[in-house]
Coordinates of C-alpha atoms and ligand atoms in Angstrom, one line a residue:
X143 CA 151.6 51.5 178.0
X144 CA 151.4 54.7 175.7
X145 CA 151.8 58.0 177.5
X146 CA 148.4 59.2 176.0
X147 CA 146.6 56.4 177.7
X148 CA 148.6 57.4 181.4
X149 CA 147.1 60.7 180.6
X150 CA 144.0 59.6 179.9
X151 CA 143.6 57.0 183.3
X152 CA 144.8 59.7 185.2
X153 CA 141.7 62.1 184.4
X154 CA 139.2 59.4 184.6
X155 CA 140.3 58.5 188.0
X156 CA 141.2 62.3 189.1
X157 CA 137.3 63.0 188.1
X158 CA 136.2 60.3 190.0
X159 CA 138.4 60.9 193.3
X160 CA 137.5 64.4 193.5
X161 CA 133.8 64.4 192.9
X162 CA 133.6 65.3 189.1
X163 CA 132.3 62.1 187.5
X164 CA 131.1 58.9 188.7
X165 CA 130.4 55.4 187.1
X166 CA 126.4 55.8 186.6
X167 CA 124.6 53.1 188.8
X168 CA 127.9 51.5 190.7
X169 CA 127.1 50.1 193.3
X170 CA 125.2 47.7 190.8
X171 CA 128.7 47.4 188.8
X172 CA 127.6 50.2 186.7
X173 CA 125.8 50.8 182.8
X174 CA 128.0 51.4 180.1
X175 CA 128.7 54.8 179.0
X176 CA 126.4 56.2 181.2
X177 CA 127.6 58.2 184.0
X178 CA 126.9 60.6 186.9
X179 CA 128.0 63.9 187.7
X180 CA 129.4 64.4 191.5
X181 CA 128.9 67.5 193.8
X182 CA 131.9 69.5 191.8
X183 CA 131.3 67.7 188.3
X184 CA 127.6 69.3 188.4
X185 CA 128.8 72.8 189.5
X186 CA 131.6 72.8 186.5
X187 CA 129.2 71.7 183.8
X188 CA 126.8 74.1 185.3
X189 CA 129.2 76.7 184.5
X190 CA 129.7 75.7 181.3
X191 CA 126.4 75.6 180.5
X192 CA 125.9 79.7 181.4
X193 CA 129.3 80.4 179.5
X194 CA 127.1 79.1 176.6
X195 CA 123.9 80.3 177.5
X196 CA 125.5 83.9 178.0
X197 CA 127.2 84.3 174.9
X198 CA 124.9 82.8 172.8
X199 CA 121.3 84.2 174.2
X200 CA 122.4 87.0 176.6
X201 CA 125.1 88.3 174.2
X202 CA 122.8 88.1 170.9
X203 CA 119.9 90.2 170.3
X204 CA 118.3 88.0 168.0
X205 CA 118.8 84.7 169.9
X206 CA 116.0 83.6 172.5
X207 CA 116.5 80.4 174.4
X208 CA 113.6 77.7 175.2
X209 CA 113.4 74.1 177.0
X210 CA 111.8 71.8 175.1
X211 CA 110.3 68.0 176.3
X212 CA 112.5 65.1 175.8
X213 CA 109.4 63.3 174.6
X214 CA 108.2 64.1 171.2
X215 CA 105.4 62.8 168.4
X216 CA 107.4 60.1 166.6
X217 CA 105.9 61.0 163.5
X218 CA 108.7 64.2 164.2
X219 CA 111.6 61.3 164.1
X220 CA 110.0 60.0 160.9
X221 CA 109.9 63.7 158.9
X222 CA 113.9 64.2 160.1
X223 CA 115.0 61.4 158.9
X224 CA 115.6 59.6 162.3
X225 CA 113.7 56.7 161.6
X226 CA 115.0 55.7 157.9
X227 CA 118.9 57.1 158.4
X228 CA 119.9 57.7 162.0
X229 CA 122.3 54.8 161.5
X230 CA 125.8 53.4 162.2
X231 CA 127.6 50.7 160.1
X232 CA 128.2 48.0 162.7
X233 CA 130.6 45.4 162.1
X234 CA 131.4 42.3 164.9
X235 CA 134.3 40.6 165.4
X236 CA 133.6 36.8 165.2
X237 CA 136.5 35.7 167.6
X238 CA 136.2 38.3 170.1
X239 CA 132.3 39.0 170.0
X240 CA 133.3 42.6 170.0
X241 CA 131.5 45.2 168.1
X242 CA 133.1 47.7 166.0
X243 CA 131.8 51.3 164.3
X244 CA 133.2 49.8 161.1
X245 CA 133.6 53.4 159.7
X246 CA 135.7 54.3 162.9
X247 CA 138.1 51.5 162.7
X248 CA 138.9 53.0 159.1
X249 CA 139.0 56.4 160.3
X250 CA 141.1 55.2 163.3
X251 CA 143.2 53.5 160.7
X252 CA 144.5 56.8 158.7
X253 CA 144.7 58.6 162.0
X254 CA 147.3 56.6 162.5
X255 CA 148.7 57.5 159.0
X256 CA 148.4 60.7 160.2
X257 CA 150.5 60.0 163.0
X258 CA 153.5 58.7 161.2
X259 CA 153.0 61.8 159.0
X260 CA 153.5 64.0 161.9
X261 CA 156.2 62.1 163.1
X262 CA 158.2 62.8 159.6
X263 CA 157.5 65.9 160.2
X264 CA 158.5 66.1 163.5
X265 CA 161.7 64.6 162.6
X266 CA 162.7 67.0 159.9
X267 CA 162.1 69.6 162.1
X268 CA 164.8 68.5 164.7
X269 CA 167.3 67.4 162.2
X270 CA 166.9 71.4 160.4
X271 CA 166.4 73.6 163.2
X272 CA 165.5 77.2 162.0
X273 CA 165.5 76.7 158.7
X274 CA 163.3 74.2 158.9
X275 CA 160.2 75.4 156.1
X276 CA 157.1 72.9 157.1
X277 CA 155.2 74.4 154.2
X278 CA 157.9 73.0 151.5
X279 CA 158.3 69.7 153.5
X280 CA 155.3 68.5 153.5
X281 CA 154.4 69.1 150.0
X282 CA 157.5 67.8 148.9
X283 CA 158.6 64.6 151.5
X284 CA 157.7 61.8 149.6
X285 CA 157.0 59.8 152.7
X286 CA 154.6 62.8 154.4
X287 CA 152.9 62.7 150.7
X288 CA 152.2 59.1 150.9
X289 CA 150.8 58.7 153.7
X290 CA 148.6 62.1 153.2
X291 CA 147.3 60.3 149.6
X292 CA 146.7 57.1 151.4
X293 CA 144.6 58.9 154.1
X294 CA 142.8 60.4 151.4
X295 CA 141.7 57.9 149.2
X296 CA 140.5 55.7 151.8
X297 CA 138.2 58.3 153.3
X298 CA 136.8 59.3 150.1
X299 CA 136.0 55.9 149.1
X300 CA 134.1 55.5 152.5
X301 CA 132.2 58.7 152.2
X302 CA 131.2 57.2 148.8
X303 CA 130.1 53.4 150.1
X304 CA 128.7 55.3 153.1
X305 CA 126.5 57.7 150.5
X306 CA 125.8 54.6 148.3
X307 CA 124.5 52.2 151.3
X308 CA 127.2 49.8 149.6
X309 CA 128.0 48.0 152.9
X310 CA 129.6 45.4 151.3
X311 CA 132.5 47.7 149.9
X312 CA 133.0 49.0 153.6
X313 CA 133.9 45.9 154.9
X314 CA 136.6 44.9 151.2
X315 CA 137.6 48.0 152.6
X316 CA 138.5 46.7 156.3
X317 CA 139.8 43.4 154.5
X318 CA 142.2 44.9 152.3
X319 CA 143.8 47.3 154.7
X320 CA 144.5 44.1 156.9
X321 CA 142.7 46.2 159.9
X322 CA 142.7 43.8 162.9
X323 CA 140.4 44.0 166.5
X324 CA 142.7 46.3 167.8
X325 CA 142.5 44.5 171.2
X326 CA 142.9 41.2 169.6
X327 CA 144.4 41.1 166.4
X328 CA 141.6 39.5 165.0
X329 CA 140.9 39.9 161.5
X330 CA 137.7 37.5 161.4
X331 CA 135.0 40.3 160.8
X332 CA 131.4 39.8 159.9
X333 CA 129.3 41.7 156.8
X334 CA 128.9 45.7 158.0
X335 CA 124.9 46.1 158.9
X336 CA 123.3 49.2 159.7
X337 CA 122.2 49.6 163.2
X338 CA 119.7 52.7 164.2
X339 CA 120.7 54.5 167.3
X340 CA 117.3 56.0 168.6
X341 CA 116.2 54.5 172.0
X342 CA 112.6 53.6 171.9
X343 CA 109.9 53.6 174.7
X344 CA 106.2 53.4 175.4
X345 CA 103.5 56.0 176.2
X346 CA 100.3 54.9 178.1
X347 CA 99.6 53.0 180.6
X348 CA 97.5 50.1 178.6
X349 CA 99.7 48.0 176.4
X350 CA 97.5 47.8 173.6
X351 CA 96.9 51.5 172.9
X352 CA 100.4 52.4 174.6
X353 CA 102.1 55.0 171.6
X354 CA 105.7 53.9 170.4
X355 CA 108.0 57.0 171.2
X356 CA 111.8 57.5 170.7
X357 CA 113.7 59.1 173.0
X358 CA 114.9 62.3 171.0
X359 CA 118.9 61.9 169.4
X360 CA 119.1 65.6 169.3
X361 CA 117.6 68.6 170.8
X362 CA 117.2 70.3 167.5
X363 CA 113.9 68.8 166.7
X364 CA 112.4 70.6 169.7
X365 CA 113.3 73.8 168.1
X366 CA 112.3 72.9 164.7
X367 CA 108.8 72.6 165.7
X368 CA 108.7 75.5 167.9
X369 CA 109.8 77.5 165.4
X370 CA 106.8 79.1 164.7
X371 CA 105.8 79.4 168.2
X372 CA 109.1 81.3 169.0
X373 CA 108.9 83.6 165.8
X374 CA 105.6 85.4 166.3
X375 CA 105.5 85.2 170.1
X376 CA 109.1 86.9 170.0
X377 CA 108.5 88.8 166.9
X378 CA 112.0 88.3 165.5
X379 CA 112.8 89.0 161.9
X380 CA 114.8 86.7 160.3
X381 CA 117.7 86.2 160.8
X382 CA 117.1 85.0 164.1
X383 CA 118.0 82.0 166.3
X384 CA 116.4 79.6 169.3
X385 CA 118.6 78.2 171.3
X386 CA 118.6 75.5 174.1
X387 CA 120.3 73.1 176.6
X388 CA 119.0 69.6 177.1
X389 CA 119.4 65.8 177.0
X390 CA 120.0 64.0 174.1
X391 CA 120.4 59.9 173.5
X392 CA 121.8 57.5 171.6
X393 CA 122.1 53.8 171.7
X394 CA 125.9 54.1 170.2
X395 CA 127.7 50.8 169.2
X396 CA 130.9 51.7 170.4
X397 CA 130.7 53.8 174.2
X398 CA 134.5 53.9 174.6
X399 CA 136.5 56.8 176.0
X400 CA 134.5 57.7 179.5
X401 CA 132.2 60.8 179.0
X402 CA 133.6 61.6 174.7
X403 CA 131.0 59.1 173.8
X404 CA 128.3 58.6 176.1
X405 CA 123.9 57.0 175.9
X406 CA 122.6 59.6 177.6
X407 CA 124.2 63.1 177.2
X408 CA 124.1 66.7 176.8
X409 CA 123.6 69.1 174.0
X410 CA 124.4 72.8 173.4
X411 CA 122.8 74.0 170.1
X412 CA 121.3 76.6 168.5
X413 CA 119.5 77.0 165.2
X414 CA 120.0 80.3 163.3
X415 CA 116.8 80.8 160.7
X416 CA 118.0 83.1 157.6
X417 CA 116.6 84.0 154.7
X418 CA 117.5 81.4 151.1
X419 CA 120.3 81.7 149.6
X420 CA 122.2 83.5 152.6
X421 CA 123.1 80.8 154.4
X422 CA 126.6 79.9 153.5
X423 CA 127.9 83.3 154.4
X424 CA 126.2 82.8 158.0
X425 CA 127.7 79.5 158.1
X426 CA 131.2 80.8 157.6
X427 CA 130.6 83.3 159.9
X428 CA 129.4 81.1 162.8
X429 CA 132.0 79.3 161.8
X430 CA 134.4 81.3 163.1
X431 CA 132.1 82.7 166.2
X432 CA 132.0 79.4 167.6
X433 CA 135.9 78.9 167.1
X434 CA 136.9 82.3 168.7
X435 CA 133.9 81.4 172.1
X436 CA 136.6 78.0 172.4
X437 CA 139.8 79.7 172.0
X438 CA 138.5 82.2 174.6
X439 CA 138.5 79.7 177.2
X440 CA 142.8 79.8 177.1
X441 CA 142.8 76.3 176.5
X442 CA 145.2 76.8 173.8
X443 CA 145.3 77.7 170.2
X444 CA 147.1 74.9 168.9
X445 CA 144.5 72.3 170.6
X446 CA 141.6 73.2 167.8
X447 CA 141.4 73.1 164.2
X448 CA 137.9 72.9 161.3
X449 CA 137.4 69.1 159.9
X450 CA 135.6 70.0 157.0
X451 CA 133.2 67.5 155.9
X452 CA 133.4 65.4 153.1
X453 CA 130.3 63.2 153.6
X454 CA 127.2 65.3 154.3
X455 CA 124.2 64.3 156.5
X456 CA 121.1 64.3 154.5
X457 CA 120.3 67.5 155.9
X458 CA 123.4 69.5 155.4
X459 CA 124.8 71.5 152.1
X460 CA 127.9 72.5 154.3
X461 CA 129.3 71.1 157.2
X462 CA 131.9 71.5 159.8
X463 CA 133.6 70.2 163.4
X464 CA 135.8 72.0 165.4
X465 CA 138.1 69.4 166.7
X466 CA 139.9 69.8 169.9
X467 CA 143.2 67.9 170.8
X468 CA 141.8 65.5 173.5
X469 CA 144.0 63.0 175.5
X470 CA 143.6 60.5 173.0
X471 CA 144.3 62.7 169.9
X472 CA 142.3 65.2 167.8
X473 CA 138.6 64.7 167.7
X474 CA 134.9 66.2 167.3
X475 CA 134.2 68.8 169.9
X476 CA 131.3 70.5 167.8
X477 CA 129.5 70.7 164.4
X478 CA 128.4 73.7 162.3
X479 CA 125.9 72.7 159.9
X480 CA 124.1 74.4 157.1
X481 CA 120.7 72.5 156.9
X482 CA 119.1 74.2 154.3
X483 CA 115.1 74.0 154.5
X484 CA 115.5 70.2 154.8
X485 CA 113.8 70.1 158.6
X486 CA 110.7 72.5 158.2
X487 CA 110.2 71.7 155.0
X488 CA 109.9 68.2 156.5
X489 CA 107.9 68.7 159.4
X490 CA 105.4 71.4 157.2
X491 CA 104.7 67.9 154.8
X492 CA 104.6 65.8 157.8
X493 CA 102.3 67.7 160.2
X494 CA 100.4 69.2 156.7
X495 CA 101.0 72.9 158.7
X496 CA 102.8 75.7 157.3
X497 CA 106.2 76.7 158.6
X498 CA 106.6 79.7 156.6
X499 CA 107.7 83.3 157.3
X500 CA 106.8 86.5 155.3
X501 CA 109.9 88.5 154.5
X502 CA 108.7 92.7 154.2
X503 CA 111.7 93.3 152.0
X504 CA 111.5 90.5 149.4
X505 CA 107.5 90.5 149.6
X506 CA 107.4 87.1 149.7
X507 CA 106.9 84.1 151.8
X508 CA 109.4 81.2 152.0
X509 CA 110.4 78.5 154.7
X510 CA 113.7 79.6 156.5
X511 CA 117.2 78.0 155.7
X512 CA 119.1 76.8 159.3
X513 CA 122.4 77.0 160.5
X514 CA 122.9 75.1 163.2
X515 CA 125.6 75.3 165.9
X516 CA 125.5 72.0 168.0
X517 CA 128.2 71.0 171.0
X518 CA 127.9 67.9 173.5
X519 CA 128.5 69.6 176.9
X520 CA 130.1 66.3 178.6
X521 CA 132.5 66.2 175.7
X522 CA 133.5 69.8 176.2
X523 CA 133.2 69.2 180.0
X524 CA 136.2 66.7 179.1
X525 CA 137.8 68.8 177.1
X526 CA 138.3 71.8 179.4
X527 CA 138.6 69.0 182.6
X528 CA 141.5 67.1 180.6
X529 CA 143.6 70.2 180.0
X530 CA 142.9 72.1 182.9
X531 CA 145.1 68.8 184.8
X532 CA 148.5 69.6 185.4
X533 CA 151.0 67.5 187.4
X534 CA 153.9 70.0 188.6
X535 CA 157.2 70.0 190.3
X536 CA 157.6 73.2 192.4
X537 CA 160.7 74.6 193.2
X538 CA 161.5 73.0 196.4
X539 CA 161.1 69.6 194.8
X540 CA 157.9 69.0 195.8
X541 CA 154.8 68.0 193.5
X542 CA 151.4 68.8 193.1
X543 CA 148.5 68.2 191.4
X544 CA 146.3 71.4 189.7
X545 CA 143.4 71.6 188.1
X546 CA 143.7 75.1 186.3
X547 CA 140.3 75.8 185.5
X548 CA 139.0 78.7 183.6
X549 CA 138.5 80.7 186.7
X550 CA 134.9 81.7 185.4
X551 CA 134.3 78.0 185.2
X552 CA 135.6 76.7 188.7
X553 CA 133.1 74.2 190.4
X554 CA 134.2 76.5 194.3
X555 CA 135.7 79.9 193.7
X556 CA 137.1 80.4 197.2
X557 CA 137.8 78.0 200.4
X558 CA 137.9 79.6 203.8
X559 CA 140.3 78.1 205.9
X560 CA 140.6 79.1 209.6
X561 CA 144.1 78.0 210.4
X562 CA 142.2 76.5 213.8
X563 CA 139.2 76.0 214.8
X564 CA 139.6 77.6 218.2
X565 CA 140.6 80.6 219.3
X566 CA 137.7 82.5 217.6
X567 CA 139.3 81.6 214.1
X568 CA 136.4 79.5 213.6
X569 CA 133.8 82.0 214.0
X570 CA 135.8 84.9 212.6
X571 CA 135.9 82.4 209.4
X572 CA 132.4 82.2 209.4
X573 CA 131.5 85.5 209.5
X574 CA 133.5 86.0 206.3
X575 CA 131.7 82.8 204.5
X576 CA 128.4 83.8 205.3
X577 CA 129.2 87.6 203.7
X578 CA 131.0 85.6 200.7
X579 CA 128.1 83.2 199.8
X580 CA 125.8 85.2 198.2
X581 CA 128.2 86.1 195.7
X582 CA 130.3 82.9 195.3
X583 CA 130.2 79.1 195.7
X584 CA 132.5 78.3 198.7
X585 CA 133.7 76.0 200.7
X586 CA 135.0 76.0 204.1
X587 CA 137.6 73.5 206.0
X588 CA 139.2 73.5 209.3
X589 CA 140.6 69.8 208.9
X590 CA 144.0 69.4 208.2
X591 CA 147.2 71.2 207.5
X592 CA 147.1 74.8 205.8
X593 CA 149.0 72.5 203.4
X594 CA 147.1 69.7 202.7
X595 CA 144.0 72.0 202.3
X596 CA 145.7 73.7 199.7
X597 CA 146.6 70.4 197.6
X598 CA 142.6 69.6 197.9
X599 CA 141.8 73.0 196.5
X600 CA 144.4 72.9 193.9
X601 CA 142.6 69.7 193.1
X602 CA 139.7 70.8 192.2
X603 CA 140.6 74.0 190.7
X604 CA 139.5 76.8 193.5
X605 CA 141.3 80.1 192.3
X606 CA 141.6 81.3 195.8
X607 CA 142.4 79.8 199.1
X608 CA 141.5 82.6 202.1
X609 CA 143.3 81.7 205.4
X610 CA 142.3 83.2 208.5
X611 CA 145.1 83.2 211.5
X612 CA 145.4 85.3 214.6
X613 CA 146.7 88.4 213.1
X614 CA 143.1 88.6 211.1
X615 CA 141.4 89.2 214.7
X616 CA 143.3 92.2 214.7
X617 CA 143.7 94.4 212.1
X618 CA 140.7 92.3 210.0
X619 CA 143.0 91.2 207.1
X620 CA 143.6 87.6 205.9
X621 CA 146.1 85.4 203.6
X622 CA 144.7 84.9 200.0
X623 CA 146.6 82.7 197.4
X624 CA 146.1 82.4 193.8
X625 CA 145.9 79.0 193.1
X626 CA 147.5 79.4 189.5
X627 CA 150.8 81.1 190.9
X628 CA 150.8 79.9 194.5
X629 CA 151.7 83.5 195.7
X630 CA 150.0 84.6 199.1
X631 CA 149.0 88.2 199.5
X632 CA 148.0 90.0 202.8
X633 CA 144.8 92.0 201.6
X634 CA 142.1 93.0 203.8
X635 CA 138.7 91.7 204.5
X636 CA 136.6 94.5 203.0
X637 CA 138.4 93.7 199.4
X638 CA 138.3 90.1 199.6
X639 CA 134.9 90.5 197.2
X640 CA 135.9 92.9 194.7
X641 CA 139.3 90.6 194.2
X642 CA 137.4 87.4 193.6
X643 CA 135.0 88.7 191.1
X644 CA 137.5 90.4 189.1
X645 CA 138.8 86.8 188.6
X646 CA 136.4 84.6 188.4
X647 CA 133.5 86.8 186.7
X648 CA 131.6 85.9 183.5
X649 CA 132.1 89.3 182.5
X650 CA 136.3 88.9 182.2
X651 CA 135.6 85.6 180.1
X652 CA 133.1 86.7 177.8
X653 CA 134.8 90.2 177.1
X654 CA 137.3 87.8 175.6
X655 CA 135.1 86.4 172.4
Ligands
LIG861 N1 121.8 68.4 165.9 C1 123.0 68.0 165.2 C2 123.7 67.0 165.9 O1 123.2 66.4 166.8 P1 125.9 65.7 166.0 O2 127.2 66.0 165.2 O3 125.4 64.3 165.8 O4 124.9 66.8 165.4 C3 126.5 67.3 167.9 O5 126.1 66.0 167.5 C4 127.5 67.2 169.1 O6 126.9 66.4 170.1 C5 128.8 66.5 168.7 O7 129.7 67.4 168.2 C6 129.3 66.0 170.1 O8 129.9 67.1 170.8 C7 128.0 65.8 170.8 N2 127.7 64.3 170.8 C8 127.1 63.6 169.8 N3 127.0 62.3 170.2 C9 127.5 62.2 171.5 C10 127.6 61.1 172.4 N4 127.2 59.9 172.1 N5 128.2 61.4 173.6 C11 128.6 62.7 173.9 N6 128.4 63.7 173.1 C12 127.9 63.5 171.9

């Protein structure tokens, strides 16, 4: 088995042993690529969530936050473009009944072109040492440019068919690349259809004058049509944005890859309302905000890079993802897209009400241009989750398992351990919890070894572990260790509060942006 998919087992089942993510529904053998979030799970992506909410609401001026209803008018759906071209070329293998994303198996196809590239690359590297120049190798390798050219000209004829509704040329496509079920080998495909990925539903008791209603893909439409609401209720000039958290859902054709590509799930986005004409240099520049809010989560540089966009969604004049290096290779983490007046120009013909704002210094009235900032929560969830998970040999042979979370972002931030239960330890432990808890999310544990308390706690990612022994009903100091570098400090009681936060405030992560 590849190493990537060893890596890859090991968080699923590391999220699920440790009360991050469970299988949605299991004890009824589950629903695919829907899944629950455990008593840890739910305190990380809580976290998460305020990092966002912080920096993008808190941190901004000009950006208010709002919680719009899942439910919406479908005629909403219809003015977006939900209803005619919220679609996903499908394509089924006829031997294994399988269904495929045919434009994934294509893009799946030149990253592994890619690969190969890298691998030349990697290569060269070795055999020159320091001198090696990447620059001038890889514009000058035959191989590297090969496989580069090939990569290229089969996406941009797929952005094309795609753009052209020419199905038909997707799947010559598939057929003359020889691409095969990847868990067959099958190359017995059927034509490419388009499938619409909006789950429906009913309103109304009554069947007969029940309302069809989707269930909404995005949470940007909620803030489309609250635009006006938000604008003169806030009194914002432009430009100005609405942000919000919330459910999103789509009926995807291929679920794969545990919580990366989920039916029910979680968006992060904010639309940023600027006058015509202005929006590409505030798409460049949120561009680069979002980039610098990852990279200050220490994940590591090297794990992002921009996949510019050479297909555009029917709403977009620029668009953008910030990729992140996942277990299973480099994919979308978040999109930036500049969506002109496409949406309130949309819903101001659909709803026949005007969406327009008055700007003082041009003396003139115009509908806003967007910029819209969008990440799925569950996929960064898995992002930080999958990095943060460390196997390590300590010095004295040993090995443990650590899940180095951003310490902001840490589903416990402290566990009070009472070496023993009796001798007052217990009590004294308490004492210390109940002062802590209005601070911090904590846990306390009297089971066990000091040791084997520690491994949990490394587990999950707790910064600190606080141990209590006799020498603490004494002279009121305790044991702290820092999870990251294992070292154990004595530090008294009174300071156990100030250390903490320094660590594992919002205020030392966001400073970082
Ligand atoms: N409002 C724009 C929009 O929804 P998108 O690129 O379709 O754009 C934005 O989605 C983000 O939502 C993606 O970058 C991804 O992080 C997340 N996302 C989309 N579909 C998802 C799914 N099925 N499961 C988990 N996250 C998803």
């Amino acid at each position: 088995m590849a190493k990537q998919e060893d890596v890859f087992k090991k968080v699923v089942s590391h999220a699920k042993e440790y009360g991050f993510i469970f299988p949605s529904s299991e004890i009824y053998d589950g629903l695919s690529a829907i899944y629950d979030y455990g008593q840890n799970g739910a305190e990380l992506k809580n976290n998460i969530k305020q990092y966002w909410w912080k920096a993008m609401v808190q941190m901004n001026e000009n950006i208010v936050g709002i919680d719009s209803a899942i439910f919406m008018h479908p005629t909403i759906w219809k003015a977006s473009g939900h209803v005619d071209a919220f679609n996903d070329p499908l394509i089924d293998n006829k031997d294994s009944k399988k269904r495929f994303r045919a434009d994934v198996l294509l893009e799946d196809y030149c990253a592994k072109l890619e690969d190969k590239a890298q691998k030349e690359i990697e290569k060269a590297a070795k055999r020159f040492g320091d001198s090696f120049n990447e620059e001038e190798f890889v514009s000058t390798n035959p191989r590297v440019l090969e496989y580069r050219q090939k990569q290229k000209t089969i996406l941009e004829r797929l952005a094309k068919s795609l753009t052209n509704n020419d199905l038909a040329d997707v799947k010559s496509l598939i057929e003359e690349l020889e691409i095969a079920d990847p868990d067959t080998g099958s190359k017995n495909w059927t034509e490419v259809r388009q499938f619409n990925l909006m789950f429906g539903t009913k309103l109304g008791a009554a069947s007969e004058s029940a309302t069809d209603l989707y269930l909404r893909p995005e949470t940007a439409q909620g803030i489309f049509v609250n635009y006006l609401n938000v604008q003169k209720t806030s009194r914002h000039k432009l430009p100005f944005g609405i942000a919000q958290i919330g459910k999103a859902f789509r009926n995807e054709i291929v679920a794969r890859q545990f919580i990366f590509r989920m039916r029910e799930f979680e968006q992060m986005e904010m639309q940023y309302f600027v006058p015509p004409g202005t929006e590409l240099t505030f798409y460049e520049e949120w561009k680069q905000k979002r980039l610098n809010w990852h990279l200050a989560l220490g994940l590591g540089n090297e794990n992002y890079k921009f996949h510019d966009h050479e297909k555009l969604a029917h709403y977009a004049n620029a668009a953008a993802d910030i990729e992140f290096k996942f277990p299973f290779g480099f994919k979308e983490l978040e999109g930036i897209h500049s969506r002109t007046d496409f949406d309130l120009s949309a819903h101001e013909k659909f709803s026949g009400k005007k969406l327009q704002y008055f700007d003082n210094e041009r003396n003139e009235s115009y509908v806003p241009y967007v910029v819209e900032t969008s990440v799925g929560l569950d996929r960064l969830f898995l992002a930080i989750f999958s990095n943060s998970l460390k196997d390590e040999v300590l010095e004295d042979g040993s090995e443990r398992t650590v899940l180095s979370l951003p310490p902001a972002l840490a589903p416990v931030k402290a566990a009070i351990l009472p070496l023993m239960k009796k001798d007052g330890l217990g009590e004294y432990a308490e004492k210390i919890f109940d002062d802590l808890k209005f601070d911090f999310n904590l846990i306390y544990e009297e089971k066990d070894s000091i040791g084997k308390r520690y491994r949990r706690n490394d587990a999950i990612g707790t910064p600190f572990c606080i141990t209590i022994d006799h020498d603490s009903l004494v002279d009121n100091t305790v044991t702290i260790r820092d999870r990251d570098t294992m070292k154990q400090e004595r530090v008294a009681v009174a300071d156990l509060r100030r250390i903490i936060d320094e660590k594992v405030n919002f205020r030392t992560l966001l400073s970082q942006i």
